[in-house]
mmCIF file of C-alpha atoms in Angstrom:
data_model
loop_
_atom_site.group_PDB
_atom_site.id
_atom_site.type_symbol
_atom_site.label_atom_id
_atom_site.label_comp_id
_atom_site.label_asym_id
_atom_site.label_seq_id
_atom_site.Cartn_x
_atom_site.Cartn_y
_atom_site.Cartn_z
ATOM 1 C CA UNK M 200 -48.499 -9.073 -8.692
ATOM 2 C CA UNK M 201 -46.034 -8.666 -11.525
ATOM 3 C CA UNK M 202 -42.309 -8.232 -11.366
ATOM 4 C CA UNK M 203 -40.006 -6.786 -13.975
ATOM 5 C CA UNK M 204 -37.546 -9.179 -15.513
ATOM 6 C CA UNK M 205 -33.980 -8.113 -14.784
ATOM 7 C CA UNK M 206 -31.013 -9.859 -16.336
ATOM 8 C CA UNK M 207 -29.345 -11.922 -13.633
ATOM 9 C CA UNK M 208 -25.806 -10.794 -14.489
ATOM 10 C CA UNK M 209 -26.657 -7.079 -14.197
ATOM 11 C CA UNK M 210 -27.586 -7.005 -10.500
ATOM 12 C CA UNK M 211 -24.255 -8.132 -9.086
ATOM 13 C CA UNK M 212 -21.897 -6.524 -11.616
ATOM 14 C CA UNK M 213 -20.976 -3.458 -9.524
ATOM 15 C CA UNK M 214 -20.550 -5.453 -6.324
ATOM 16 C CA UNK M 215 -18.120 -7.764 -8.049
ATOM 17 C CA UNK M 216 -16.162 -4.745 -9.302
ATOM 18 C CA UNK M 217 -15.730 -3.352 -5.771
ATOM 19 C CA UNK M 218 -17.831 -0.252 -6.397
ATOM 20 C CA UNK M 219 -19.111 -0.134 -2.817
ATOM 21 C CA UNK M 220 -15.806 0.759 -1.193
ATOM 22 C CA UNK M 221 -12.068 0.289 -1.130
ATOM 23 C CA UNK M 222 -10.451 -3.095 -1.330
ATOM 24 C CA UNK M 223 -8.207 -4.690 1.242
ATOM 25 C CA UNK M 224 -7.551 -3.501 4.785
ATOM 26 C CA UNK M 225 -8.366 0.155 4.174
ATOM 27 C CA UNK M 226 -10.144 0.453 7.534
ATOM 28 C CA UNK M 227 -7.583 -1.584 9.475
ATOM 29 C CA UNK M 228 -6.039 1.615 10.919
ATOM 30 C CA UNK M 229 -9.373 3.275 11.704
ATOM 31 C CA UNK M 230 -8.546 3.479 15.419
ATOM 32 C CA UNK M 231 -5.174 5.104 14.723
ATOM 33 C CA UNK M 232 -6.794 8.265 13.295
ATOM 34 C CA UNK M 233 -6.399 11.334 15.501
ATOM 35 C CA UNK M 234 -10.110 12.156 15.709
ATOM 36 C CA UNK M 235 -9.582 15.263 17.858
ATOM 37 C CA UNK M 236 -7.343 16.718 15.139
ATOM 38 C CA UNK M 237 -9.795 15.705 12.414
ATOM 39 C CA UNK M 238 -12.674 17.403 14.241
ATOM 40 C CA UNK M 239 -10.555 20.524 14.763
ATOM 41 C CA UNK M 240 -9.864 20.624 11.032
ATOM 42 C CA UNK M 241 -13.572 20.293 10.263
ATOM 43 C CA UNK M 242 -14.397 23.156 12.635
ATOM 44 C CA UNK M 243 -11.668 25.316 11.102
ATOM 45 C CA UNK M 244 -12.812 24.606 7.559
ATOM 46 C CA UNK M 245 -16.464 25.258 8.428
ATOM 47 C CA UNK M 246 -15.544 28.613 9.945
ATOM 48 C CA UNK M 247 -13.429 29.531 6.919
ATOM 49 C CA UNK M 248 -16.288 28.603 4.624
ATOM 50 C CA UNK M 249 -18.813 30.473 6.717
ATOM 51 C CA UNK M 250 -16.744 33.668 6.766
ATOM 52 C CA UNK M 251 -15.501 33.393 3.196
ATOM 53 C CA UNK M 252 -11.867 33.239 4.210
ATOM 54 C CA UNK M 253 -9.672 31.629 1.578
ATOM 55 C CA UNK M 254 -6.198 30.181 1.923
ATOM 56 C CA UNK M 255 -6.339 28.979 5.516
#
């Protein structure tokens, strides 16, 4: 079994830069989101997209 040689510093470069998500306490207020309103907006936008209605 052979493995390809990968430079050690290349594998963790994006993780160190924070490329996998926001920094800090971005999700600290996750429970404060009004999910009923968010779902209503998604339904409204899907309907607008489906029917080709613009500007709503």
